[in-house]
Short mmCIF file of C-alpha atoms and ligand atoms in Angstrom, two decimals:
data_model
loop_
_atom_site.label_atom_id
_atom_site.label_comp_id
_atom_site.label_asym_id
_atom_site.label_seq_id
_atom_site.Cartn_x
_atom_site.Cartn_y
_atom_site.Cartn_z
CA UNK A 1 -11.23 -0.89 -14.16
CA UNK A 2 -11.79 -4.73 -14.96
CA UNK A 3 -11.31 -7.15 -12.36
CA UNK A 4 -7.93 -8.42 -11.44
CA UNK A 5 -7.50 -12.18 -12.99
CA UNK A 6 -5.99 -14.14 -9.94
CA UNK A 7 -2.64 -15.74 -11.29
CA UNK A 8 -2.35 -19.52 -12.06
CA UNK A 9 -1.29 -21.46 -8.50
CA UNK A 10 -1.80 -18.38 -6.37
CA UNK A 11 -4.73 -18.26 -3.76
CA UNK A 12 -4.95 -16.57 -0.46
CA UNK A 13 -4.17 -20.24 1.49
CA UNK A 14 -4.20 -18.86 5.35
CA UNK A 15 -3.21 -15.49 5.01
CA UNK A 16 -5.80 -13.21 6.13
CA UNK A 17 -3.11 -10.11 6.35
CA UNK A 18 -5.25 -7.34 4.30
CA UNK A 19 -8.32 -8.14 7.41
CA UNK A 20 -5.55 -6.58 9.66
CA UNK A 21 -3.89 -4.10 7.37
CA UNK A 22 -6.29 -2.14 5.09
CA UNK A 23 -9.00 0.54 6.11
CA UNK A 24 -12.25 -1.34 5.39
CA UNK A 25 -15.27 2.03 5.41
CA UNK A 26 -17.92 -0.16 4.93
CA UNK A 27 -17.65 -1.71 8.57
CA UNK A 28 -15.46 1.38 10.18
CA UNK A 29 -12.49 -0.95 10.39
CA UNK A 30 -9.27 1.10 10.66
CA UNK A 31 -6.19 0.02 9.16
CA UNK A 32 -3.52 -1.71 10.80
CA UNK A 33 -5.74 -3.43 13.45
CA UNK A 34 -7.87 -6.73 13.01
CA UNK A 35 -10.79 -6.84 12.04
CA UNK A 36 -13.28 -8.66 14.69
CA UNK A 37 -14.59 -10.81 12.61
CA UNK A 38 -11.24 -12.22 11.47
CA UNK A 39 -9.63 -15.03 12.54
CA UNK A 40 -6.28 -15.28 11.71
CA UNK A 41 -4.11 -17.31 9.43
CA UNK A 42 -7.86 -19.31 9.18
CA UNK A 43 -10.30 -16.41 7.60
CA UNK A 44 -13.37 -14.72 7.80
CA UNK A 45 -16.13 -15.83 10.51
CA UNK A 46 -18.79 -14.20 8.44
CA UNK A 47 -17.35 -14.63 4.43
CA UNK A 48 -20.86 -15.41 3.28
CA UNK A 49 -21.97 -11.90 4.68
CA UNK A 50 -19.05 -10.24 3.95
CA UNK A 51 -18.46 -6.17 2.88
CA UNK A 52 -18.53 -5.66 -0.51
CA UNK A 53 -15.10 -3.89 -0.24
CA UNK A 54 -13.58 -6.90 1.45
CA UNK A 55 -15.70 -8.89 -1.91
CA UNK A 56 -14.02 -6.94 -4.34
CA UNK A 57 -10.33 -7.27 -3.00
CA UNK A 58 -7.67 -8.58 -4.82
CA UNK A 59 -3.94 -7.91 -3.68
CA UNK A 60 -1.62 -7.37 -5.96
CA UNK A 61 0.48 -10.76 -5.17
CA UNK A 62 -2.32 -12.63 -6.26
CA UNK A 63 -2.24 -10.67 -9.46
CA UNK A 64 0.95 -9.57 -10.46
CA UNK A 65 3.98 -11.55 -11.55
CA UNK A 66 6.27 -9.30 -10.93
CA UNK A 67 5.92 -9.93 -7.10
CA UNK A 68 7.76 -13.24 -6.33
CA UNK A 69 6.99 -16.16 -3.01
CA UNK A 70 9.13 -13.32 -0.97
CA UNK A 71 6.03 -11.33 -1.59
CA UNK A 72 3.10 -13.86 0.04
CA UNK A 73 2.01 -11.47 2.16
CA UNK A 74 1.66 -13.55 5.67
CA UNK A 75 5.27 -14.38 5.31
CA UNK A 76 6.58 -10.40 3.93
CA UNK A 77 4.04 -8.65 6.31
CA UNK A 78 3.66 -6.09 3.37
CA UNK A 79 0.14 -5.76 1.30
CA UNK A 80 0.75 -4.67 -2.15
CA UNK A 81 -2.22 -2.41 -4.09
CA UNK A 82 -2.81 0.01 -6.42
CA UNK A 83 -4.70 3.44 -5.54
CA UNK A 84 -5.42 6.50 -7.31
CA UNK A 85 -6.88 4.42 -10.27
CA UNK A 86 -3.78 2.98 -10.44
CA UNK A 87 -1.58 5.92 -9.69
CA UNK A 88 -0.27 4.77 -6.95
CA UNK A 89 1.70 1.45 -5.50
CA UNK A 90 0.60 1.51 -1.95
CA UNK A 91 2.70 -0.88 0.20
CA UNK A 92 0.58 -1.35 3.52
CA UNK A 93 2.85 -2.84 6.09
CA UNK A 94 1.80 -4.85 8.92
CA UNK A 95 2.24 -2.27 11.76
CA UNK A 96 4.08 -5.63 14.33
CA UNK A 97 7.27 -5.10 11.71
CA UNK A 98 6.95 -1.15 10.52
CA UNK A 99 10.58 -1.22 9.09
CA UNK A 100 9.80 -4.75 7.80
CA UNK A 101 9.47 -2.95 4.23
CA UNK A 102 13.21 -1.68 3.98
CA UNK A 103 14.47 -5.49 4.19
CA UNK A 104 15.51 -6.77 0.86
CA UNK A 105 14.24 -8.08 -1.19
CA UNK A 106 11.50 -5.66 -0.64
CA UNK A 107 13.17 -2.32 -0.36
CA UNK A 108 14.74 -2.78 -3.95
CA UNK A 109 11.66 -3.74 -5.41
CA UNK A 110 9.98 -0.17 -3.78
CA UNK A 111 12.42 1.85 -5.00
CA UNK A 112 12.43 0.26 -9.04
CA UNK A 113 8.99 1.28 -8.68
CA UNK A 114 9.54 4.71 -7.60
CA UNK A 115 12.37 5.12 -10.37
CA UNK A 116 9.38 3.99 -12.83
CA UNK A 117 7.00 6.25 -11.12
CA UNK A 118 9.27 9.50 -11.72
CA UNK A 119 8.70 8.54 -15.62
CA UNK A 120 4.86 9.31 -15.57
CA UNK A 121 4.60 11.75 -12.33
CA UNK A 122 3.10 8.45 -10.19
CA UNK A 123 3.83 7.73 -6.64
CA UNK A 124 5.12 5.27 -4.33
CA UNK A 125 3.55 5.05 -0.84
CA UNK A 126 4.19 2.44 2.29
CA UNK A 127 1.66 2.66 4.81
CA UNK A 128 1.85 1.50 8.31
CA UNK A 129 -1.81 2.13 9.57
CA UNK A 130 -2.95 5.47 9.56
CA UNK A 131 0.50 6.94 8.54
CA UNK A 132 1.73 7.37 5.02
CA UNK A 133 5.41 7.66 3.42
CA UNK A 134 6.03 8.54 -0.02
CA UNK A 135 8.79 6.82 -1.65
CA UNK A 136 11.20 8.31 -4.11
CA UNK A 137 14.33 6.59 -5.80
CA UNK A 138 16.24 9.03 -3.63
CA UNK A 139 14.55 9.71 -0.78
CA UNK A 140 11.21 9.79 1.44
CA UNK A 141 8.55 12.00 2.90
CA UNK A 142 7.04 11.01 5.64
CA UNK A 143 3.56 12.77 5.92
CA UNK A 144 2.87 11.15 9.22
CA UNK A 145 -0.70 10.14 10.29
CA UNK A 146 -3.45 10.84 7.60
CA UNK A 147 -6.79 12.26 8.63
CA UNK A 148 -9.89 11.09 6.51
CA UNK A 149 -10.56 12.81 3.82
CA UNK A 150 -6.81 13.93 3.35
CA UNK A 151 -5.01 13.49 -0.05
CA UNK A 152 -1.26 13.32 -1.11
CA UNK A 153 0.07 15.98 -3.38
CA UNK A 154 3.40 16.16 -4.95
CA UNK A 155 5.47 18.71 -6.62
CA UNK A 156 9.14 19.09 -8.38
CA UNK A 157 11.54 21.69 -7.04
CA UNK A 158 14.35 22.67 -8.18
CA UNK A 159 17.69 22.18 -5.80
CA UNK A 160 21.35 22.77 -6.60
CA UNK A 161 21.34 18.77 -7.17
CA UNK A 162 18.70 19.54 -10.21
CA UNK A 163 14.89 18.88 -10.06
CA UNK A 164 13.65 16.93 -6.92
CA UNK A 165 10.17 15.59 -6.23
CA UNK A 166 9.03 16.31 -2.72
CA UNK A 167 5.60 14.97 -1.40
CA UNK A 168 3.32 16.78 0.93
CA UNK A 169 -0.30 15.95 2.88
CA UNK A 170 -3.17 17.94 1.67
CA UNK A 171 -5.66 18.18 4.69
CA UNK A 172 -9.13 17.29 3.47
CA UNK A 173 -10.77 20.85 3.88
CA UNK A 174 -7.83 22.62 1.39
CA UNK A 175 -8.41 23.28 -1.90
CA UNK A 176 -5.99 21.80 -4.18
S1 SF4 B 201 -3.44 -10.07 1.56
FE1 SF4 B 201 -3.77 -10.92 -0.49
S2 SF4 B 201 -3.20 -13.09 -0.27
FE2 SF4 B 201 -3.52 -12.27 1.79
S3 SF4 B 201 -5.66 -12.74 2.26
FE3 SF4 B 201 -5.61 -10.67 1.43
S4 SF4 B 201 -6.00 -10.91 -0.76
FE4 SF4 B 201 -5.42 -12.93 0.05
S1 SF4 B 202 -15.24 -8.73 7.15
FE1 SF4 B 202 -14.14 -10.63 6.83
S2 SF4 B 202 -13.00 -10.35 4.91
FE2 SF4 B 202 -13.64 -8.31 5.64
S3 SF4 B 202 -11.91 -7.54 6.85
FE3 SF4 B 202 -13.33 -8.55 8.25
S4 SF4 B 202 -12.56 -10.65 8.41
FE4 SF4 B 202 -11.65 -9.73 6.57
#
């Protein structure tokens, strides 16, 4: 995919919320906790020297209209990417507030994506550290804590409402 083009007047300022929220593999950082060589609000002790993961990120508030000022990250606590090749809206959610997603504006804004998702079979997923939720317009599955390697499958079934999506983890030694 071609790089992200930062929007016109937005910058990272003092946030530093991804160094605490995303998985970074290159330095065995888990999500949801610090990283070490963070320092808060301030930045990255060792940015010249930094993993080429943390190089190539771009959230998508820097990047994406559509996300308001509600959506700086230091101030909504939620990280907004795209994963899957851009399958899937991941909403990583700093694990101090883990229901800080369902306040509005946010939770609105999740669930018109999910309602776009249904269109093209695409998911929705907040993550708060190692555990994942999938997010449909009418309800959730929460897959609880994700091993490495696992992967998210989803599948339509048909109730007495009509067809519903449901979501399920696929541990990383099972076939799909
Ligand atoms: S979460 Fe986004 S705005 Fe905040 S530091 Fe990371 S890239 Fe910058
Ligand atoms: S290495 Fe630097 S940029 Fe990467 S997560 Fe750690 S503090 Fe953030």
């Amino acid at each position: 995919m071609p790089p992200l083009q930062v929007l016109e007047g937005r910058s990272c300022g003092s946030c530093t919320l991804c160094c605490k929220v995303m998985k970074i593999a290159e330095i065995d950082k888990p999500p949801g906790r610090w990283c070490a060589d963070c320092r808060p609000g301030a930045g990255c002790a060792i940015y010249p020297q930094r993993p080429a993961e943390c190089r190539d990120f771009t959230c998508a508030f820097l990047t994406n209209p559509d996300l308001g000022e509600d959506w700086r990250p230091d101030r909504a606590k939620l990280v907004v990417t795209l994963e899957g090749d851009g399958r899937m809206v991941a909403v990583h959610v700093d694990a101090s507030q883990p229901d800080g997603w369902r306040r509005r504006p946010f939770l609105d804004k999740i669930k018109q994506w999910a309602r776009l998702a249904e269109r093209d079979d695409r998911l929705v997923l907040v993550r708060i550290g190692h555990r994942a939720l999938v997010v449909f317009p009418d309800s959730e599955f929460d897959l609880g804590p994700m091993e490495e390697g696992d992967r998210i499958g989803a599948r339509r079934r048909m109730t007495h409402a009509g067809p519903r999506r449901e979501a399920f983890r696929i541990p990383r030694d099972e076939p799909i």
